[in-house]
Backbone as a ProteinNet text record, in pm:
[ID]
protein_1_A
[PRIMARY]
MSRATYHFTSESVSEGHPDKVADRISDEIVDLYFRSSTKAGMDPADVRVAAETLTTTNKVIIAGETRGLGVTNKEVEAVTRSAIKDIGYEQDGFHHENVDVQILLHAQSVDIADGVDLGKGTHKDEGAGDQGIMFGYASNEVKGALMPAPIYYSHRILQKLSEARHSNAIEGLEPDAKSQVSVRYKNGVPTEISSIVLSTQH
[TERTIARY]
83	0	86.3	196.2	277.8	344.6	358.8	423.9	324.5	196.9	95	87.8	42.9	11.6	-137.4	-170.4	-310.6	-332.5	-457.9	-496.1	-571.2	-546.5	-617.5	-674.4	-802.6	-872.4	-914.1	-893.9	-940.7	-1022.2	-1117.1	-1208.3	-1193.4	-1207.9	-1207.9	-1324.4	-1382.3	-1492	-1453.6	-1509.8	-1473.5	-1543.5	-1504.6	-1564.1	-1713	-1759.6	-1900.8	-1985.2	-1922.7	-1999.4	-2085.8	-2209.7	-2297.6	-2235.8	-2158.8	-2094.3	-1995.3	-1917.7	-1817.3	-1881.8	-1991.4	-2063.9	-2112.1	-2168	-2215.5	-2099.9	-1986.9	-1869.2	-1822.5	-1819.1	-1770.8	-1861.6	-1992	-2085.4	-2068.4	-2058.7	-2037.6	-1908.2	-1801.5	-1673.3	-1686.5	-1758.9	-1777.2	-1854	-1950	-2027.9	-1940.6	-1856.4	-1762.1	-1672.7	-1616	-1529.4	-1604.6	-1729.3	-1811	-1830	-1861.7	-1883.5	-1757	-1643	-1518.5	-1482.8	-1499.9	-1466.5	-1554.7	-1685	-1778.3	-1772	-1759.1	-1760.5	-1635.8	-1519.7	-1396.5	-1395.4	-1452.2	-1462.1	-1551.4	-1652	-1744	-1686.9	-1563.5	-1496.9	-1503.5	-1555.8	-1567.4	-1434.7	-1398.9	-1279.6	-1299.8	-1205.8	-1222.1	-1243.7	-1187.8	-1203.4	-1347.5	-1428.7	-1568.1	-1665.5	-1614.7	-1700.6	-1724.8	-1849.9	-1885.3	-1974.9	-1942.3	-2024.8	-2034.3	-2155.6	-2182.8	-2285	-2236.7	-2323.8	-2330.8	-2448.5	-2471.4	-2546.6	-2494.9	-2554	-2601.6	-2721.5	-2777.3	-2805.5	-2763.2	-2792.2	-2871.8	-2967.4	-3043.3	-3089.7	-3169	-3212.7	-3279.6	-3221.7	-3277	-3294.2	-3225.2	-3241.4	-3113.2	-3086.5	-2980	-3042.9	-3023	-3073.4	-2953.7	-2949.1	-2839.4	-2898.2	-2851.6	-2902.2	-2785.5	-2813.9	-2710.1	-2715.2	-2611.6	-2601.4	-2480.8	-2497.8	-2388	-2382	-2264.5	-2249.7	-2152.9	-2201.5	-2118.8	-2190.5	-2126.8	-2182.4	-2182.4	-2283.9	-2285.2	-2311.1	-2365.8	-2393.5	-2544.3	-2585.6	-2727.1	-2754	-2879.5	-2917.1	-2890.4	-2902.8	-2874.8	-2729.1	-2638.7	-2496.4	-2468.6	-2535	-2519.5	-2565.4	-2677.9	-2727.1	-2630.4	-2572.8	-2480.2	-2355.1	-2296.1	-2175.3	-2209.9	-2332	-2377.1	-2384.9	-2449.6	-2461.8	-2325.2	-2239.6	-2105.3	-2025	-2036.5	-1964.9	-2015.1	-2146.2	-2204.3	-2159.6	-2155.1	-2108.8	-1962.4	-1879.5	-1736.4	-1711	-1790.9	-1778.3	-1815	-1911.2	-1944.4	-2083.5	-2173.5	-2309.8	-2393.9	-2423.1	-2508.7	-2596.7	-2672.1	-2750.2	-2890.7	-2979.6	-3114.6	-3105.6	-3177.5	-3174.9	-3083.8	-2983.9	-2896.2	-2815.6	-2864.6	-2802.7	-2785.6	-2669.2	-2640.6	-2737.4	-2797.7	-2887.6	-3026.1	-3075.8	-3214.9	-3234.3	-3126.1	-3142.4	-3210.4	-3300.6	-3370.8	-3280.8	-3243.5	-3156	-3239.9	-3249.1	-3326.3	-3227.8	-3237	-3142.6	-3213.6	-3166.3	-3226.4	-3123.2	-3034.1	-2934.1	-2998.2	-2955.1	-3003.9	-2889.8	-2913.6	-2809.5	-2771.1	-2643	-2594.4	-2667.6	-2698.4	-2762.5	-2684.3	-2755.8	-2691.2	-2621.9	-2683.2	-2623.4	-2490.7	-2486.8	-2361.7	-2258.4	-2299.6	-2206.5	-2145.7	-2229.1	-2178.8	-2078.8	-2101.7	-2010.8	-1880.8	-1882.6	-1765	-1678.2	-1740.4	-1664.5	-1557.3	-1437.3	-1323.9	-1352.4	-1337.1	-1353.7	-1496.6	-1592.6	-1732.9	-1795.9	-1721.4	-1771.3	-1729.9	-1752.1	-1711.6	-1561.1	-1488.9	-1343.2	-1301.2	-1190.2	-1148.2	-1133.2	-1078.8	-1052.3	-1159.8	-1272	-1376.7	-1451.6	-1501.9	-1599.2	-1562.7	-1660	-1649.6	-1787.9	-1794.7	-1923.3	-1973.6	-1883.4	-1920	-1809.3	-1829.4	-1725	-1729.5	-1621.4	-1615.5	-1498	-1495.7	-1386.6	-1322.6	-1193.5	-1119.7	-996	-951	-823.8	-751.8	-623.5	-542.9	-396.3	-313.9	-170.8	-94.1	30	118.8	189.1	220.8	283.5	389.9	493.8	597.5	587.9	469.8	451.3	471.3	430.1	449.2	535.4	649.2	745.6	681.5	692.2	642.9	493.2	419.3	273.3	220.1	292.5	254.8	120.1	79.5	-45.5	-30.9	-113.9	-106.4	-129.7	-67.1	-72.9	-215.1	-305.7	-438.7	-514.3	-514	-588	-515	-382.7	-305.7	-341.2	-336.8	-364.9	-512.4	-602.2	-744.2	-765	-700.1	-709.4	-649.7	-531.7	-462	-542.5	-604.1	-685.6	-796.8	-863.3	-973.1	-922.9	-803.9	-745.7	-721.1	-665.3	-638.8	-769.3	-868.9	-998.7	-1061.9	-1050.2	-1104.6	-1033.9	-901.7	-826.4	-872.9	-894	-939.5	-1078.7	-1164.5	-1300.5	-1299.2	-1225.5	-1223.2	-1156.2	-1056.3	-987.1	-1056.6	-1159.9	-1233.3	-1145.1	-1038.8	-953.5	-1030.8	-1125.3	-1218.3	-1358.1	-1421.8	-1552.9	-1662.6	-1763.4	-1882.3	-1877.9	-1767.9	-1760.4	-1844.7	-1914.6	-1991	-1917.3	-1959.6	-1879.4	-1867	-1967.1	-1966.4	-1881.3	-1789.8	-1704.8	-1656.3	-1611	-1562.2	-1452.7	-1349.7	-1244.1	-1216.3	-1177.4	-1132.7	-1002.9	-903.9	-775.5	-743.8	-711.8	-670	-520.5	-450.4	-305.1	-270.9	-180.3	-132.4	-14.2	-21.1	86.1	152.2	282.1	356	453.3	448.2	530.3	507.7	384.4	349.7	392.9	443.8	494.3	409.9	364.6	288	376.6	328.8	408.7	349.6	217.9	156.4	13.1	-37.2	-179.4	-251.2	-344.4	-411.5	-539.6	-602.5	-721.1	-751.2	-810.6	-856.2	-998.1	-1087.9	-1224.8	-1251.7	-1295.5	-1327.1	-1464.4	-1552.3	-1683.7	-1701.2	-1755.9	-1773.1	-1904	-1963.8	-2087.1	-2052.7	-2132.9	-2106.4	-2234.9
-120.9	0	125.6	126.6	246.3	281.6	182.7	207.8	247.9	240.4	273.8	424.1	461.2	601	620.8	718.2	741.4	888.5	927.1	1063.6	1060.4	1161	1171.7	1313	1321.1	1449.4	1479.8	1604.3	1649.9	1777.3	1793.5	1907.5	1991	2120.8	2211.8	2307.9	2350.5	2447.2	2572.3	2684.9	2813.8	2837.6	2947.2	2985.3	3014.5	3043.8	3073.9	2955.6	2839.2	2718.1	2683.8	2639.6	2611.3	2520.4	2420.1	2332	2409	2497.2	2575.1	2681.5	2740.1	2837.4	2769.9	2650.4	2575.7	2542.3	2498.8	2468.7	2592.3	2705.3	2829.3	2871	2861.4	2898.3	2805.7	2676	2581.2	2611.5	2642.6	2677.5	2801.3	2901.3	3024.7	2997.4	2906.5	2872.2	2799	2708.3	2640	2742.7	2835	2938.9	3022.9	3057.9	3137.4	3064.8	2936.5	2860.6	2852.7	2828	2821.6	2958.1	3062.5	3197.4	3239.6	3224.4	3268.9	3181.6	3050.9	2958.5	2972.7	2985.9	3002.4	3138.3	3239.7	3371.5	3365.5	3277.1	3260.5	3167.7	3119.2	3037.8	2888.2	2844.2	2700.5	2645.8	2527.3	2459	2428.2	2468.6	2441.1	2293.3	2205	2061	2015	2097.4	2061.2	2118.6	2202.1	2262.2	2160.3	2147.1	2053.6	2125.1	2110.5	2171.3	2076.4	2036.1	1962	2044.9	2133.9	2226.5	2186.9	2147.7	2110.4	2224.7	2268.5	2383	2344	2387.8	2369.1	2506.5	2528.3	2655.1	2628.9	2716.7	2711.7	2853.8	2871.4	3005.2	3076.6	3190.4	3277	3210.3	3100.6	3034	2965	2974.2	2898.3	2827.8	2697.5	2620	2563	2590.2	2543.2	2452.6	2328.9	2232.3	2160.3	2096.4	2018.1	2026.9	1968.7	1964.6	2044.8	2112.6	2193.6	2181.7	2211.4	2231.6	2347.1	2453.5	2571.5	2672.1	2786.8	2892	3024.6	3104.6	3242.8	3264.2	3164.3	3180.1	3191.2	3295.7	3315.6	3290.9	3263.9	3248.4	3376.1	3490.4	3617.9	3624.3	3574.7	3573.4	3473.6	3358.5	3259.4	3319.5	3388.9	3453.1	3560.5	3635.9	3743.8	3689.6	3581.6	3527.2	3462.3	3410.7	3353.8	3461.7	3572.2	3682	3742.5	3752.2	3806.4	3718.5	3587	3494.4	3508	3516.1	3529.6	3660.7	3767.4	3896.6	3889.6	3827.3	3816.7	3736.5	3633.6	3553.4	3637.3	3728.3	3819.7	3806.6	3742.2	3726.3	3849	3926.8	4044.9	4049.6	3944	3933.1	3883.6	3904.4	3850.6	3699.3	3645.6	3501.2	3457.6	3539.7	3505.9	3629.9	3703.6	3829.2	3823.5	3862.1	3851.7	3931.8	4035.6	4118.4	4057.7	3986.5	3940.5	3790.3	3712.5	3567.3	3521.8	3426.6	3373.4	3271.9	3300.9	3212.1	3139.7	3008.8	2926.8	2848.8	2864.4	2802.5	2694.4	2572.6	2456.9	2385.1	2461.1	2402.6	2370.1	2260.3	2225.5	2165.5	2149.3	2098.1	1955.5	1924.8	1790.1	1687.6	1573.7	1464.1	1428.7	1413.3	1376.2	1241.2	1148.4	1015.7	1024.4	1106.1	1122.6	1192.6	1297.9	1371.9	1281.7	1197.4	1106.8	1006.8	962.8	867	928.5	1058.7	1126.5	1187.5	1241.7	1312.6	1224.3	1276.4	1203.8	1163.7	1035.6	986.5	959.8	984.7	965.4	845.5	783.6	664.8	540.3	423.2	297.4	292.3	345	351.2	497.1	529.4	668.5	738.2	667.1	729.8	700.3	647.7	607.7	728.4	712.3	810.2	882.3	894	975.6	1031.2	1161.1	1223	1195.8	1153.3	1124.2	1039	993.9	917.9	949.6	919.6	945.6	871.5	867	802.6	906.8	927.1	1021.6	953.1	997	947.7	1061	1046.4	1147.5	1113.8	1189.3	1162.8	1286.3	1295.1	1400.9	1352.8	1445.8	1411.8	1515.3	1471.3	1564.8	1593.9	1572.2	1596.6	1742.7	1833.1	1976.4	2027.2	2084.5	2126.5	2220.2	2181.7	2264.6	2260.4	2187.1	2187.7	2073.2	1962.3	1844.8	1785.5	1806.8	1747.5	1708	1614.2	1570.7	1686.8	1678	1786.3	1825.2	1730.6	1773	1860.4	1822.2	1901.7	2031.7	2028.5	2151.4	2257.5	2220	2317.6	2358.2	2267.1	2303.3	2409.4	2389.7	2488.5	2622.6	2619.3	2743.3	2826.9	2761	2833.5	2910.5	2845.4	2912.3	3018.4	2998.8	3103.6	3230.2	3212.9	3328.1	3393.4	3312.1	3365.9	3445.4	3393.5	3463	3596.5	3597.2	3722.7	3824.6	3777.9	3867.9	3922.3	3839.1	3883.1	3984.6	3953.1	4042.6	4176.5	4175.4	4300	4373.1	4309.9	4363.9	4376.8	4295.9	4294.3	4242	4151.4	4105.6	4142.8	4233.2	4281.3	4180	4176.9	4096.9	3954.4	3915.1	3778.8	3766.6	3654.7	3623.7	3513.6	3483.1	3395.4	3248.9	3192.3	3047.6	3012.2	2916.5	2871.8	2730	2665.1	2527.4	2506.9	2431.3	2399	2249.3	2197.3	2058.7	2057.9	1989	1977.7	1829.9	1792.7	1655.9	1656	1564.6	1554	1417	1415.9	1290.3	1239.6	1113.2	1048.5	941	929	819.2	765.1	635.4	571.8	636.8	678	736.4	879.8	943.3	1080.8	1171.2	1288.3	1379.5	1437.3	1430.8	1480.1	1603.6	1619.2	1736.8	1751.9	1873.6	1898.2	1876.1	1782.9	1748.3	1827.2	1875	1960.1	2039.5	2156.2	2242.7	2287.6	2270.3	2319.5	2415.4	2535.9	2635.9	2694	2687.2	2750.7	2847.7	2965.4	3065.7	3141.1	3174.5	3252.9	3397	3455.3	3593.9	3661.7
0	0	0	77.5	87.7	-45	-136.4	-264.8	-373.6	-343	-442.5	-464.4	-582.4	-610.2	-585	-504.9	-472.1	-441.1	-436.1	-401.4	-268.7	-186.2	-58.5	-48.4	-12.1	-5.2	138	179.5	310.5	293.4	382.4	377.8	504	488.8	602.2	585.1	696	689.6	766.8	727.2	785.6	918.5	982	1110.2	1098.3	976.5	956.9	915	898.2	867.1	988.6	968.5	1083.1	1189.4	1147.6	1246.1	1332.1	1268.6	1341.9	1429.3	1381.8	1464.1	1592	1577.5	1694.4	1788.3	1732.1	1814.9	1890.7	1821.5	1883.1	1998.8	1978.6	2085	2205.3	2181.1	2291.8	2365.9	2292	2354.7	2442.4	2393	2470.5	2599.6	2593.8	2713.1	2814.8	2767.4	2857.6	2926.5	2847.9	2905.3	3007.8	2976.5	3068.6	3201.1	3195.6	3319	3403.3	3340	3416.8	3474.7	3395.1	3439.7	3557.3	3543.1	3646.9	3771.7	3752.9	3866.9	3952.5	3888.4	3966.8	4035.8	3970.5	4033.2	4156.7	4153.5	4266.8	4374	4353.4	4455.1	4433.2	4322.2	4295.1	4243.6	4288.1	4238.8	4090.4	4002.6	3858.8	3827.8	3910.7	3888.2	3908.8	3975.1	4000.8	3897.6	3806.2	3704.1	3592.5	3551.8	3443.7	3343	3216.1	3111.6	2992.4	2959.4	2836.2	2759.9	2673.6	2601.3	2454.8	2410.4	2270.6	2202.6	2088.9	2019.7	1880.5	1846.2	1712.4	1654.1	1530.8	1463.9	1336.6	1310.9	1185.9	1156.7	1054.9	1016.2	1133.6	1171.3	1276.2	1412	1437.9	1567.1	1611.4	1741.2	1807	1926.3	1935.5	2048.8	2123.5	2253.6	2338.1	2444.9	2449.1	2546.5	2611.3	2725	2790	2940.4	3002.2	3148.1	3194.2	3307.4	3361.1	3512.5	3564.3	3708.4	3726.5	3786	3804.8	3892.5	3911.6	3996.1	3921.5	3948.8	3902.2	3755.1	3685.4	3542.2	3521.2	3450.6	3421.5	3272.6	3240.7	3100	3020.5	3087.4	3021.2	2977.1	3061.4	3025.3	2913	2917.8	2810.5	2677.8	2680.1	2558	2509.3	2602.8	2565.3	2496.5	2551.4	2487.1	2353.3	2342	2214.9	2107.7	2139.6	2042.8	2009.9	2110.1	2087.9	1992.8	2008.9	1920.3	1776.8	1759.7	1625.6	1560.7	1639.9	1588.4	1548.5	1631.4	1602.9	1475.3	1454.1	1332.1	1209.8	1226.8	1117.6	1060.9	1134.5	1083.5	1114.8	1010.5	1020.4	896.3	873.3	750.2	780.6	685.7	699.2	711.9	808.1	829.2	941.3	974.9	1087.8	1124.6	1221.4	1265.2	1416.1	1462.8	1606.8	1693	1637.6	1717.9	1735.4	1633.8	1642.8	1627.7	1621.8	1618.3	1747.9	1737.3	1854.4	1924.3	2048.2	2125.5	2229.8	2217.3	2311.3	2398.2	2529.5	2622.5	2703.1	2689.6	2756.9	2843.7	2904.1	2993.4	3127.7	3188.6	3322	3402.9	3531.7	3621.2	3583.9	3603.2	3574.5	3660.7	3600.5	3671.8	3798	3908.4	4035.2	4022	3950.8	3932.8	3858.5	3752.2	3678.1	3764.7	3834	3919.5	4026.1	4088.7	4192.5	4135.8	4012.5	3951.4	3904.6	3878.5	3823.9	3932.6	4036.9	4140.1	4201.5	4208.1	4263.4	4407.9	4435.7	4571.8	4612.1	4523.5	4559.3	4489	4398.4	4331.5	4407.6	4346.9	4409.4	4427.5	4328.7	4333.7	4326	4388.4	4400.5	4265.2	4166.7	4037.3	3933.1	3977.4	3884.2	3829.5	3708	3662.2	3534.6	3447	3326.6	3297.2	3272.2	3245.1	3105	3017.4	2879.2	2819.4	2698.8	2631.3	2482.8	2413.6	2270.5	2210.4	2079.6	2007.5	1917.1	1933.8	1852.5	1796.3	1681.7	1630.9	1559.1	1545.9	1478.2	1494.8	1427.8	1436.3	1391.6	1437.1	1390.6	1264.1	1176.9	1049.5	1015.8	947	903	752.9	695	551.6	514.5	602.8	581.3	695.7	663.7	765.5	868.1	994.6	1103.4	1126.4	1043.5	1055.8	1141	1146.8	1226	1186.2	1062.2	1014.9	868.1	822.2	683	585.5	469	370.6	329.1	299.3	252.5	352.8	479.8	578.2	608.8	607.3	631.4	527.4	400	294.9	292	325.3	336	443.6	559.2	667.7	625.9	563.7	528	428	332.6	234.5	305	400.5	470.8	567.2	624	708.5	627.1	508	421.1	374.8	344.6	304.4	418.2	540.6	657.3	679.1	663.3	676.5	572.6	450	343.5	373.1	432.5	466.2	579.3	687.2	803.6	772.2	683.7	647.8	533.3	477.1	362.2	237.9	231.8	112.7	-7.4	18.3	-85.3	-37.3	-106.5	-63.2	-94.5	-8	-33.4	17.4	81.6	134.6	260.2	274	394.3	471.9	595.2	682.1	641.3	574.6	549.8	427.8	445.4	334.5	361.1	253.7	264.3	160.7	197	100.7	102.9	-13.3	-26.1	-105.4	-53.5	-122.1	-141.6	-265.6	-297.5	-326.5	-263.4	-278.9	-336.9	-432.9	-491.9	-409.6	-372.6	-296.4	-382.3	-367.1	-429	-325.8	-303.8	-200.6	-63.6	-38.3	90.9	109.7	3.6	13.1	-76.8	-25.8	-111	-220.9	-345.1	-457.4	-524	-518	-579.1	-529.5	-539.5	-515.4	-647.3	-648.8	-774.1	-796.9	-690.1	-709	-583.3	-604.9	-495.7	-528.8	-433.6	-448.6	-333.2	-365.3	-263.4	-292.8	-194.8	-209.1	-93.8	-124.4	-20	-38.8	72.2	73.7	35.2	-52.7	-91.8	-137
[MASK]
++++++++++++++++++++++++++++++++++++++++++++++++++++++++++++++++++++++++++++++++++++++++++++++++++++++++++++++++++++++++++++++++++++++++++++++++++++++++++++++++++++++++++++++++++++++++++++++++++++++++++

């Protein structure tokens, strides 16, 4: 297999893609909970946030379980609108000022909390609030990038596009964009970029 010639394609999406908007909002909520809870005197190790975000036309729905102190729904809504504004959504159908933000966060299940808290389960180190499967690896295909060439170049294209949008170097660009880069490999080594596809909202 390593001696075969083949093409490998990777895709990247911009900060304005609905998936990335949802990720950004969830990240902001996690940061808010840690910031507010530790300020209120809570041990950071005791803060728990599982915030799932869905975005669609004129609506953001935030659901999940949390454990923290000093966080209000008003603050959650504020960081949500701030994130949308920072990304650059100011258009009909999705505007940071008038998008409908629905917050369905509730306290973490007592059963889950008891199983996760250090020293409170059957075994001292027992407990996980959630689980998932992830994979990845570091690569030396692109010097200093530590990632495979197709995804590296897909990311870089969108980074440059985002810079052009935020600086208004290219007028009329909107936040949502996607890139795909295909790289030709021979003997396991990238030899050329065989195709680039870039789509952007404008």
